Amino acid sequence: MLYILDTADLNAIRHVNEFYPLDGVTTNPSIIAKEKTDFLKLVKEIRNIIGEDKMLHVQTTAKKAEDIVSEAKMLKEILGGEFYIKVPIDEEGLKATKILSEIGIPVTMTAIFTPAQALMAAKAGAAFVAPYVNRLDNITGDGVRVVEEIVCLFDTYGLDCKVLAASFKNSEQVHKSALCGCHSVTVSPEIMTGLIKHPLTDVAVAGFEKDWQGVYGDKKIPDLI
Ligand code: G3P
């Protein structure tokens, strides 16, 4: 399982990158726009924080295949490292994906809502597909079921493409996606940090501290060695 942050909030990226086993960052035009700042400086700073070895997915704003390819080349040149261009699925996006996969720029095909879209994206050469779990749940669909079917299709046909499930609103959606073999998830900082929280953990840790202090006071292990 790869854990990816779906944000361009630099402080949140710094925090999660320091404390969690982070595998990368995804952005899209809405996420970038939310920061209301210089686009290039922002994506460069994200790369700077996470380093060259972690994945950075940046979405194209172009509509025509040739323009998508050209944007992808520019961004890859500037951002280097493990770079992925995010491309929404449509005919031009598929055409761009075929070209980009041939020249070695990996594509994350995004705005995926059906297993049929995902299969087509994988066939075109996408490295990842990003199904939107919560947006499906919001229209009384079953986002996790869609993730599960995509995982199953990729296994059945031996496709190299991986599922990068996106659009989560709670930990349970992430957990259920993991259970069905989803290869990676991209989540908000709140969901990432929420994944390790449990009130019984807090109670357990408080108990350890109380019992220790009852005998050793404020002394720590190094003080007793
Ligand atoms: O990566 C796609 C994701 O950002 C969409 O999430 O929360 O806008 O449905 P959301």
Coordinates of N, CA and C and ligand atoms in Angstrom, one line a residue:
M1 N 0.8 -1.2 0.0 CA 0.0 0.0 0.0 C 0.9 1.3 0.0
L2 N 0.6 2.1 -0.9 CA 1.3 3.4 -1.0 C 0.4 4.5 -0.3
Y3 N 0.9 5.3 0.6 CA 0.2 6.4 1.2 C 0.6 7.7 0.6
I4 N -0.3 8.4 -0.1 CA 0.0 9.6 -0.8 C -0.9 10.7 -0.2
L5 N -0.4 11.9 -0.2 CA -1.1 13.1 0.3 C -1.8 13.8 -0.8
D6 N -3.1 14.1 -0.7 CA -3.8 14.8 -1.7 C -4.0 16.3 -1.3
T7 N -2.9 17.0 -1.4 CA -2.9 18.4 -0.9 C -1.7 19.2 -1.5
A8 N -1.8 20.5 -1.5 CA -0.7 21.3 -1.8 C -0.4 22.3 -0.6
D9 N -0.9 21.9 0.5 CA -0.7 22.7 1.8 C 0.8 22.3 2.3
L10 N 1.7 23.2 2.1 CA 3.1 22.9 2.4 C 3.4 22.5 3.8
N11 N 2.7 23.2 4.8 CA 2.9 22.8 6.2 C 2.4 21.4 6.5
A12 N 1.3 21.1 5.9 CA 0.8 19.7 6.1 C 1.7 18.7 5.4
I13 N 2.2 19.0 4.3 CA 3.1 18.1 3.6 C 4.4 17.9 4.4
R14 N 4.9 19.0 4.9 CA 6.1 18.9 5.8 C 5.9 18.0 7.0
H15 N 4.7 18.3 7.6 CA 4.4 17.5 8.9 C 4.3 16.0 8.5
V16 N 3.5 15.7 7.5 CA 3.3 14.2 7.2 C 4.6 13.6 6.7
N17 N 5.3 14.3 6.0 CA 6.6 13.8 5.4 C 7.6 13.5 6.6
E18 N 7.5 14.3 7.6 CA 8.4 14.0 8.8 C 8.0 12.8 9.6
F19 N 6.7 12.7 9.8 CA 6.3 11.7 10.8 C 5.7 10.4 10.2
Y20 N 5.2 10.4 9.0 CA 4.5 9.3 8.4 C 5.3 8.6 7.3
P21 N 5.0 7.3 7.0 CA 5.7 6.7 5.8 C 5.1 7.2 4.5
L22 N 5.3 8.4 4.2 CA 4.7 9.0 3.0 C 5.4 8.6 1.7
D23 N 4.6 8.3 0.7 CA 5.1 7.8 -0.6 C 5.0 8.9 -1.7
G24 N 4.3 10.0 -1.4 CA 4.2 11.0 -2.4 C 3.1 12.0 -2.2
V25 N 2.9 12.9 -3.2 CA 1.9 13.9 -3.1 C 1.2 14.0 -4.5
T26 N -0.2 14.1 -4.4 CA -1.0 14.3 -5.6 C -1.6 15.7 -5.5
T27 N -1.7 16.3 -6.7 CA -2.4 17.6 -6.7 C -3.4 17.6 -7.9
N28 N -4.3 18.5 -7.9 CA -5.1 18.8 -9.1 C -5.4 20.3 -9.2
P29 N -6.0 20.8 -10.2 CA -6.2 22.2 -10.3 C -6.9 22.8 -9.1
S30 N -7.9 22.1 -8.6 CA -8.7 22.7 -7.5 C -7.8 22.7 -6.2
I31 N -7.0 21.7 -6.0 CA -6.1 21.7 -4.8 C -5.0 22.8 -4.9
I32 N -4.5 23.0 -6.1 CA -3.5 24.0 -6.3 C -4.1 25.4 -6.1
A33 N -5.3 25.6 -6.7 CA -6.0 26.9 -6.7 C -6.3 27.3 -5.2
K34 N -6.6 26.3 -4.4 CA -6.9 26.6 -3.0 C -5.8 27.3 -2.3
E35 N -4.5 27.1 -2.7 CA -3.4 27.7 -2.0 C -3.2 29.2 -2.4
K36 N -3.9 29.6 -3.6 CA -3.8 31.0 -4.0 C -2.4 31.6 -4.0
T37 N -1.5 30.9 -4.7 CA -0.1 31.3 -4.7 C 0.5 31.0 -6.1
D38 N 1.7 31.3 -6.3 CA 2.4 31.1 -7.5 C 2.5 29.6 -7.8
F39 N 2.0 29.1 -8.9 CA 1.9 27.7 -9.2 C 3.3 27.0 -9.2
L40 N 4.2 27.6 -10.0 CA 5.5 27.0 -10.2 C 6.3 26.9 -8.8
K41 N 6.3 28.0 -8.1 CA 7.0 28.0 -6.8 C 6.4 26.9 -5.9
L42 N 5.1 26.8 -5.9 CA 4.4 25.8 -5.1 C 4.8 24.4 -5.4
V43 N 4.7 24.0 -6.7 CA 5.0 22.6 -7.0 C 6.5 22.3 -6.8
K44 N 7.3 23.3 -7.1 CA 8.8 23.1 -6.8 C 9.1 22.9 -5.3
E45 N 8.3 23.7 -4.5 CA 8.5 23.5 -3.0 C 8.0 22.2 -2.5
I46 N 7.0 21.7 -3.2 CA 6.5 20.3 -2.8 C 7.6 19.3 -3.1
R47 N 8.2 19.5 -4.3 CA 9.3 18.5 -4.7 C 10.5 18.7 -3.7
N48 N 10.7 19.9 -3.3 CA 11.8 20.2 -2.4 C 11.6 19.5 -1.1
I49 N 10.4 19.5 -0.6 CA 10.0 18.9 0.7 C 10.1 17.4 0.6
I50 N 9.5 16.8 -0.4 CA 9.4 15.3 -0.4 C 10.7 14.7 -1.0
G51 N 11.5 15.5 -1.7 CA 12.7 14.9 -2.4 C 12.4 14.2 -3.7
E52 N 13.4 13.8 -4.4 CA 13.3 13.2 -5.7 C 12.7 11.8 -5.8
D53 N 12.8 11.1 -4.6 CA 12.4 9.7 -4.7 C 11.0 9.4 -4.4
K54 N 10.3 10.5 -4.0 CA 8.8 10.3 -3.7 C 8.0 10.8 -4.9
M55 N 6.9 10.2 -5.1 CA 6.1 10.5 -6.3 C 5.4 11.9 -6.1
L56 N 5.5 12.6 -7.2 CA 4.8 13.9 -7.3 C 3.9 13.9 -8.5
H57 N 2.5 13.9 -8.3 CA 1.6 13.8 -9.4 C 1.0 15.2 -9.6
V58 N 1.2 15.8 -10.7 CA 0.7 17.1 -11.0 C -0.3 17.0 -12.2
Q59 N -1.4 17.6 -12.1 CA -2.4 17.5 -13.2 C -2.3 18.5 -14.3
T60 N -2.5 18.0 -15.5 CA -2.4 18.9 -16.7 C -3.7 19.8 -16.7
T61 N -3.5 21.0 -17.3 CA -4.7 21.9 -17.5 C -5.0 21.9 -19.0
A62 N -4.3 21.2 -19.8 CA -4.5 21.2 -21.3 C -5.6 20.3 -21.6
K63 N -6.2 20.5 -22.8 CA -7.3 19.7 -23.3 C -6.9 18.8 -24.5
K64 N -6.1 19.3 -25.4 CA -5.7 18.6 -26.6 C -4.5 17.7 -26.2
A65 N -4.4 16.5 -26.8 CA -3.4 15.6 -26.5 C -2.0 16.2 -26.7
E66 N -1.8 16.9 -27.8 CA -0.4 17.4 -28.0 C 0.0 18.4 -26.9
D67 N -1.0 19.2 -26.5 CA -0.7 20.2 -25.4 C -0.5 19.5 -24.1
I68 N -1.2 18.4 -23.8 CA -1.0 17.6 -22.6 C 0.4 17.1 -22.6
V69 N 0.8 16.5 -23.7 CA 2.2 16.0 -23.8 C 3.2 17.0 -23.6
S70 N 3.0 18.2 -24.2 CA 4.0 19.3 -24.0 C 4.0 19.8 -22.6
E71 N 2.9 19.9 -21.9 CA 2.9 20.3 -20.5 C 3.6 19.3 -19.6
A72 N 3.3 18.0 -20.0 CA 4.0 16.9 -19.2 C 5.5 17.0 -19.3
K73 N 6.0 17.2 -20.5 CA 7.4 17.3 -20.7 C 8.0 18.4 -20.0
M74 N 7.3 19.6 -20.0 CA 7.8 20.8 -19.3 C 7.9 20.5 -17.8
L75 N 6.8 20.0 -17.3 CA 6.8 19.7 -15.8 C 7.8 18.7 -15.4
K76 N 7.9 17.7 -16.2 CA 8.9 16.6 -15.9 C 10.3 17.2 -15.8
E77 N 10.6 18.1 -16.8 CA 11.9 18.7 -16.9 C 12.2 19.6 -15.6
I78 N 11.1 20.3 -15.2 CA 11.3 21.2 -14.0 C 11.3 20.5 -12.7
L79 N 10.4 19.5 -12.6 CA 10.2 18.8 -11.3 C 11.0 17.6 -11.1
G80 N 11.4 17.0 -12.2 CA 12.3 15.8 -12.1 C 11.8 14.7 -11.2
G81 N 12.7 13.9 -10.8 CA 12.4 12.8 -9.8 C 11.3 11.9 -10.3
E82 N 10.6 11.4 -9.3 CA 9.5 10.5 -9.5 C 8.2 11.4 -9.9
F83 N 8.2 11.7 -11.1 CA 7.1 12.6 -11.6 C 6.0 11.9 -12.4
Y84 N 4.8 12.2 -12.1 CA 3.6 11.6 -12.8 C 2.7 12.8 -13.3
I85 N 2.3 12.7 -14.5 CA 1.4 13.7 -15.0 C 0.0 13.1 -14.8
K86 N -0.9 13.9 -14.2 CA -2.3 13.5 -14.0 C -3.1 14.0 -15.2
V87 N -3.8 13.1 -15.8 CA -4.6 13.4 -17.0 C -6.0 12.9 -16.8
P88 N -7.1 13.8 -16.9 CA -8.4 13.3 -16.8 C -8.8 12.4 -18.0
I89 N -9.6 11.4 -17.8 CA -9.9 10.5 -18.9 C -10.9 11.1 -19.9
D90 N -10.5 11.2 -21.1 CA -11.4 11.4 -22.3 C -10.6 11.0 -23.5
E91 N -11.1 11.3 -24.7 CA -10.3 10.8 -25.9 C -9.0 11.4 -26.0
E92 N -8.9 12.7 -25.8 CA -7.6 13.4 -25.9 C -6.6 12.9 -24.8
G93 N -7.2 12.7 -23.6 CA -6.4 12.2 -22.5 C -5.8 10.8 -22.8
L94 N -6.6 10.0 -23.4 CA -6.2 8.6 -23.8 C -5.0 8.7 -24.8
K95 N -5.3 9.6 -25.8 CA -4.2 9.7 -26.9 C -2.9 10.2 -26.2
A96 N -3.0 11.2 -25.4 CA -1.8 11.7 -24.7 C -1.2 10.6 -23.9
T97 N -2.0 9.8 -23.2 CA -1.4 8.7 -22.4 C -0.7 7.7 -23.2
K98 N -1.2 7.4 -24.4 CA -0.4 6.4 -25.3 C 0.9 7.0 -25.6
I99 N 0.9 8.3 -26.0 CA 2.2 9.0 -26.4 C 3.2 9.0 -25.2
L100 N 2.6 9.5 -24.0 CA 3.5 9.7 -22.9 C 4.1 8.4 -22.3
S101 N 3.3 7.3 -22.4 CA 3.8 6.1 -21.9 C 4.9 5.6 -22.8
E102 N 4.8 5.9 -24.1 CA 5.9 5.4 -25.0 C 7.1 6.2 -24.8
I103 N 7.0 7.5 -24.4 CA 8.3 8.3 -24.2 C 8.7 8.2 -22.7
G104 N 8.1 7.4 -21.9 CA 8.6 7.2 -20.5 C 8.2 8.2 -19.5
I105 N 7.1 9.0 -19.8 CA 6.5 9.9 -18.8 C 5.3 9.2 -18.2
P106 N 5.3 8.7 -16.9 CA 4.2 8.0 -16.4 C 3.0 8.9 -16.2
V107 N 1.8 8.3 -16.5 CA 0.5 9.0 -16.4 C -0.3 8.4 -15.3
T108 N -0.9 9.3 -14.6 CA -2.0 8.9 -13.6 C -3.3 9.4 -14.2
M109 N -4.1 8.4 -14.7 CA -5.4 8.8 -15.3 C -6.4 9.0 -14.3
T110 N -7.0 10.2 -14.3 CA -7.8 10.7 -13.1 C -9.2 10.9 -13.5
A111 N -10.0 11.3 -12.5 CA -11.5 11.5 -12.7 C -12.1 10.2 -13.2
I112 N -11.7 9.0 -12.6 CA -12.2 7.7 -13.0 C -13.4 7.4 -12.1
F113 N -14.5 7.0 -12.7 CA -15.7 6.6 -11.9 C -16.3 5.2 -12.2
T114 N -15.7 4.6 -13.3 CA -16.2 3.2 -13.6 C -15.0 2.3 -13.9
P115 N -15.2 1.0 -13.7 CA -14.1 0.0 -14.0 C -13.8 0.0 -15.5
A116 N -14.8 0.3 -16.3 CA -14.6 0.3 -17.8 C -13.7 1.5 -18.2
Q117 N -13.8 2.6 -17.5 CA -12.9 3.7 -17.8 C -11.4 3.3 -17.4
A118 N -11.4 2.7 -16.2 CA -10.1 2.3 -15.7 C -9.4 1.3 -16.6
L119 N -10.1 0.3 -17.1 CA -9.5 -0.7 -18.0 C -9.0 -0.1 -19.3
M120 N -9.7 0.9 -19.8 CA -9.3 1.6 -21.0 C -8.0 2.4 -20.7
A121 N -8.0 3.1 -19.6 CA -6.8 3.9 -19.2 C -5.6 3.0 -19.1
A122 N -5.8 1.8 -18.5 CA -4.7 0.9 -18.3 C -4.2 0.4 -19.7
K123 N -5.1 0.1 -20.5 CA -4.7 -0.4 -21.9 C -4.0 0.7 -22.7
A124 N -4.3 1.9 -22.4 CA -3.6 3.1 -23.1 C -2.2 3.3 -22.5
G125 N -1.9 2.6 -21.4 CA -0.6 2.8 -20.8 C -0.4 3.5 -19.6
A126 N -1.6 3.9 -18.9 CA -1.5 4.6 -17.7 C -0.8 3.8 -16.6
A127 N 0.0 4.5 -15.8 CA 0.7 3.8 -14.7 C -0.2 3.6 -13.5
F128 N -1.1 4.6 -13.3 CA -2.1 4.6 -12.2 C -3.4 5.0 -12.7
V129 N -4.5 4.6 -12.1 CA -5.8 5.2 -12.3 C -6.3 5.6 -11.0
A130 N -7.0 6.8 -11.0 CA -7.5 7.3 -9.8 C -9.1 7.4 -9.7
P131 N -9.7 6.3 -9.2 CA -11.1 6.3 -9.0 C -11.5 7.2 -7.8
Y132 N -12.6 7.9 -7.9 CA -13.0 8.9 -6.8 C -14.1 8.2 -5.9
V133 N -13.6 7.7 -4.8 CA -14.5 6.9 -3.9 C -15.6 7.7 -3.4
N134 N -15.3 8.8 -2.7 CA -16.4 9.4 -1.9 C -17.4 10.1 -2.9
R135 N -16.9 10.6 -4.0 CA -17.9 11.2 -4.9 C -18.9 10.2 -5.5
L136 N -18.5 8.9 -5.6 CA -19.4 7.9 -6.0 C -20.4 7.6 -4.8
D137 N -19.8 7.5 -3.6 CA -20.7 7.2 -2.4 C -21.7 8.3 -2.3
N138 N -21.3 9.6 -2.6 CA -22.2 10.7 -2.5 C -23.4 10.6 -3.4
I139 N -23.3 9.9 -4.5 CA -24.5 9.8 -5.3 C -25.1 8.4 -5.2
T140 N -25.0 7.8 -4.0 CA -25.4 6.5 -3.6 C -24.8 5.4 -4.5
G141 N -23.6 5.7 -5.0 CA -22.9 4.6 -5.7 C -22.1 3.8 -4.6
D142 N -21.2 3.0 -5.1 CA -20.4 2.2 -4.1 C -18.9 2.4 -4.6
G143 N -18.3 3.4 -4.0 CA -16.9 3.7 -4.4 C -15.9 2.6 -4.2
V144 N -16.0 2.0 -3.0 CA -15.1 0.9 -2.7 C -15.3 -0.3 -3.7
R145 N -16.5 -0.6 -4.0 CA -16.8 -1.7 -5.0 C -16.2 -1.4 -6.3
V146 N -16.2 -0.1 -6.7 CA -15.6 0.2 -8.0 C -14.1 0.0 -7.9
V147 N -13.5 0.4 -6.8 CA -12.0 0.1 -6.6 C -11.8 -1.4 -6.7
E148 N -12.6 -2.2 -6.0 CA -12.4 -3.6 -6.0 C -12.5 -4.2 -7.4
E149 N -13.5 -3.7 -8.2 CA -13.6 -4.3 -9.5 C -12.4 -3.9 -10.4
I150 N -11.9 -2.7 -10.2 CA -10.7 -2.3 -11.0 C -9.5 -3.2 -10.6
V151 N -9.3 -3.4 -9.3 CA -8.2 -4.3 -8.9 C -8.3 -5.6 -9.5
C152 N -9.6 -6.1 -9.5 CA -9.9 -7.5 -10.0 C -9.6 -7.5 -11.5
L153 N -10.0 -6.5 -12.3 CA -9.8 -6.5 -13.7 C -8.3 -6.4 -14.0
F154 N -7.5 -5.6 -13.3 CA -6.1 -5.5 -13.6 C -5.4 -6.8 -13.3
D155 N -5.8 -7.5 -12.2 CA -5.3 -8.9 -11.9 C -5.7 -9.9 -13.0
T156 N -6.9 -9.8 -13.4 CA -7.4 -10.8 -14.4 C -6.6 -10.7 -15.7
Y157 N -6.4 -9.5 -16.1 CA -5.7 -9.3 -17.4 C -4.2 -9.1 -17.3
G158 N -3.7 -9.2 -16.1 CA -2.2 -9.1 -15.8 C -1.7 -7.7 -16.3
L159 N -2.5 -6.7 -16.0 CA -2.1 -5.3 -16.4 C -1.2 -4.7 -15.3
D160 N -0.2 -3.9 -15.8 CA 0.8 -3.4 -14.9 C 0.2 -2.1 -14.1
C161 N -0.9 -1.6 -14.6 CA -1.5 -0.4 -14.0 C -1.9 -0.6 -12.6
K162 N -1.7 0.5 -11.7 CA -2.0 0.4 -10.3 C -3.2 1.3 -10.0
V163 N -3.9 0.9 -8.9 CA -5.1 1.7 -8.5 C -4.6 2.7 -7.5
L164 N -4.9 4.0 -7.7 CA -4.6 5.1 -6.8 C -5.9 5.7 -6.4
A165 N -6.6 5.0 -5.4 CA -7.9 5.5 -5.0 C -7.8 6.9 -4.4
A166 N -8.8 7.7 -4.7 CA -8.8 9.1 -4.3 C -10.2 9.5 -3.9
S167 N -10.3 10.8 -3.4 CA -11.6 11.3 -3.0 C -12.2 10.5 -1.8
F168 N -11.5 10.6 -0.7 CA -11.9 9.9 0.6 C -12.4 10.9 1.6
K169 N -13.4 10.5 2.3 CA -13.9 11.4 3.4 C -13.8 10.8 4.7
N170 N -13.5 9.5 4.8 CA -13.3 8.9 6.1 C -12.3 7.7 6.1
S171 N -11.9 7.3 7.3 CA -10.9 6.3 7.4 C -11.5 4.9 6.9
E172 N -12.7 4.7 7.2 CA -13.4 3.4 6.8 C -13.3 3.2 5.3
Q173 N -13.5 4.3 4.5 CA -13.4 4.1 3.0 C -12.0 3.7 2.7
V174 N -11.0 4.3 3.4 CA -9.6 3.9 3.1 C -9.3 2.5 3.5
H175 N -9.8 2.1 4.7 CA -9.6 0.7 5.2 C -10.2 -0.3 4.2
K176 N -11.4 0.0 3.8 CA -12.1 -1.0 2.9 C -11.4 -1.1 1.6
S177 N -10.8 0.0 1.1 CA -10.1 0.0 -0.2 C -8.8 -0.9 0.0
A178 N -8.2 -0.7 1.2 CA -7.0 -1.5 1.4 C -7.3 -3.0 1.5
L179 N -8.4 -3.3 2.1 CA -8.8 -4.7 2.2 C -9.1 -5.4 0.8
C180 N -9.5 -4.6 -0.1 CA -9.8 -5.2 -1.4 C -8.5 -5.1 -2.3
G181 N -7.4 -4.8 -1.8 CA -6.1 -5.0 -2.6 C -5.8 -3.7 -3.4
C182 N -6.4 -2.6 -3.0 CA -6.0 -1.3 -3.7 C -4.5 -1.0 -3.5
H183 N -3.8 -0.7 -4.5 CA -2.4 -0.5 -4.4 C -1.9 0.7 -3.7
S184 N -2.7 1.8 -3.8 CA -2.3 3.1 -3.2 C -3.6 3.9 -3.0
V185 N -3.4 4.8 -2.0 CA -4.5 5.8 -1.7 C -3.9 7.2 -1.6
T186 N -4.7 8.2 -2.1 CA -4.3 9.5 -1.8 C -5.4 10.2 -1.0
V187 N -4.9 10.8 0.2 CA -5.9 11.2 1.2 C -5.5 12.6 1.7
S188 N -6.4 13.3 2.3 CA -6.2 14.6 2.9 C -5.2 14.4 4.1
P189 N -4.6 15.5 4.6 CA -3.8 15.4 5.8 C -4.6 14.9 7.0
E190 N -5.8 15.3 7.1 CA -6.7 15.0 8.2 C -7.0 13.5 8.2
I191 N -7.2 12.9 7.0 CA -7.5 11.5 7.0 C -6.2 10.7 7.2
M192 N -5.1 11.2 6.7 CA -3.8 10.5 6.9 C -3.5 10.4 8.4
T193 N -3.6 11.5 9.1 CA -3.3 11.5 10.5 C -4.3 10.8 11.4
G194 N -5.6 10.8 10.9 CA -6.7 10.1 11.6 C -6.5 8.6 11.5
L195 N -5.7 8.1 10.5 CA -5.6 6.6 10.4 C -4.9 6.0 11.5
I196 N -4.1 6.7 12.3 CA -3.4 6.1 13.4 C -4.0 6.4 14.8
K197 N -5.2 7.1 14.8 CA -5.8 7.5 16.0 C -6.8 6.5 16.6
H198 N -6.7 6.3 17.9 CA -7.7 5.5 18.5 C -7.8 5.9 20.0
P199 N -9.0 6.1 20.6 CA -9.0 6.6 22.0 C -8.5 5.5 22.9
L200 N -8.6 4.2 22.6 CA -8.0 3.2 23.5 C -6.5 3.2 23.5
T201 N -5.9 3.7 22.4 CA -4.4 3.9 22.3 C -4.0 5.0 23.3
D202 N -4.8 6.1 23.3 CA -4.5 7.2 24.3 C -4.6 6.7 25.7
V203 N -5.7 5.9 26.0 CA -5.9 5.4 27.3 C -4.7 4.5 27.7
A204 N -4.2 3.6 26.8 CA -3.1 2.7 27.1 C -1.9 3.5 27.4
V205 N -1.6 4.5 26.6 CA -0.3 5.3 26.8 C -0.4 6.0 28.1
A206 N -1.6 6.6 28.4 CA -1.7 7.3 29.7 C -1.5 6.4 30.8
G207 N -1.9 5.1 30.7 CA -1.7 4.1 31.8 C -0.3 3.8 31.9
F208 N 0.5 3.7 30.8 CA 1.9 3.4 30.9 C 2.6 4.5 31.7
E209 N 2.3 5.7 31.4 CA 2.9 6.9 32.0 C 2.6 7.0 33.5
K210 N 1.3 6.7 33.8 CA 0.9 6.8 35.2 C 1.6 5.8 36.1
D211 N 1.7 4.5 35.6 CA 2.3 3.4 36.3 C 3.8 3.6 36.5
W212 N 4.4 4.1 35.5 CA 5.9 4.4 35.5 C 6.2 5.5 36.6
Q213 N 5.4 6.6 36.5 CA 5.6 7.7 37.4 C 5.4 7.3 38.8
G214 N 4.4 6.4 39.1 CA 4.1 5.9 40.4 C 5.3 5.3 41.1
V215 N 6.3 4.8 40.3 CA 7.5 4.2 40.9 C 8.7 5.0 40.7
Y216 N 8.9 5.5 39.5 CA 10.1 6.2 39.1 C 10.0 7.7 39.0
G217 N 8.9 8.3 39.3 CA 8.7 9.7 39.2 C 9.0 10.2 37.8
D218 N 9.7 11.3 37.7 CA 10.0 11.9 36.4 C 11.2 11.3 35.7
K219 N 11.8 10.3 36.3 CA 13.0 9.8 35.7 C 12.7 9.0 34.4
K220 N 13.6 9.2 33.5 CA 13.5 8.4 32.2 C 14.5 7.3 32.2
I221 N 14.3 6.4 31.2 CA 15.2 5.2 31.2 C 16.7 5.6 31.2
P222 N 17.2 6.7 30.4 CA 18.6 7.0 30.5 C 19.0 7.4 31.9
D223 N 18.1 8.0 32.7 CA 18.5 8.4 34.0 C 18.8 7.2 34.9
L224 N 18.3 6.1 34.5 CA 18.4 4.8 35.4 C 19.4 3.9 34.8
I225 N 20.1 4.3 33.8 CA 21.2 3.4 33.2 C 22.6 3.8 33.6
Ligands
G3P1 O1 -7.5 13.5 -6.2 C1 -8.8 13.7 -6.5 C2 -9.5 14.2 -5.3 O2 -8.8 15.3 -4.9 C3 -10.9 14.5 -5.4 O3 -11.3 14.6 -4.1 O4 -12.5 15.4 -2.1 O5 -12.6 16.7 -4.3 O6 -13.8 14.5 -4.0 P1 -12.6 15.3 -3.6

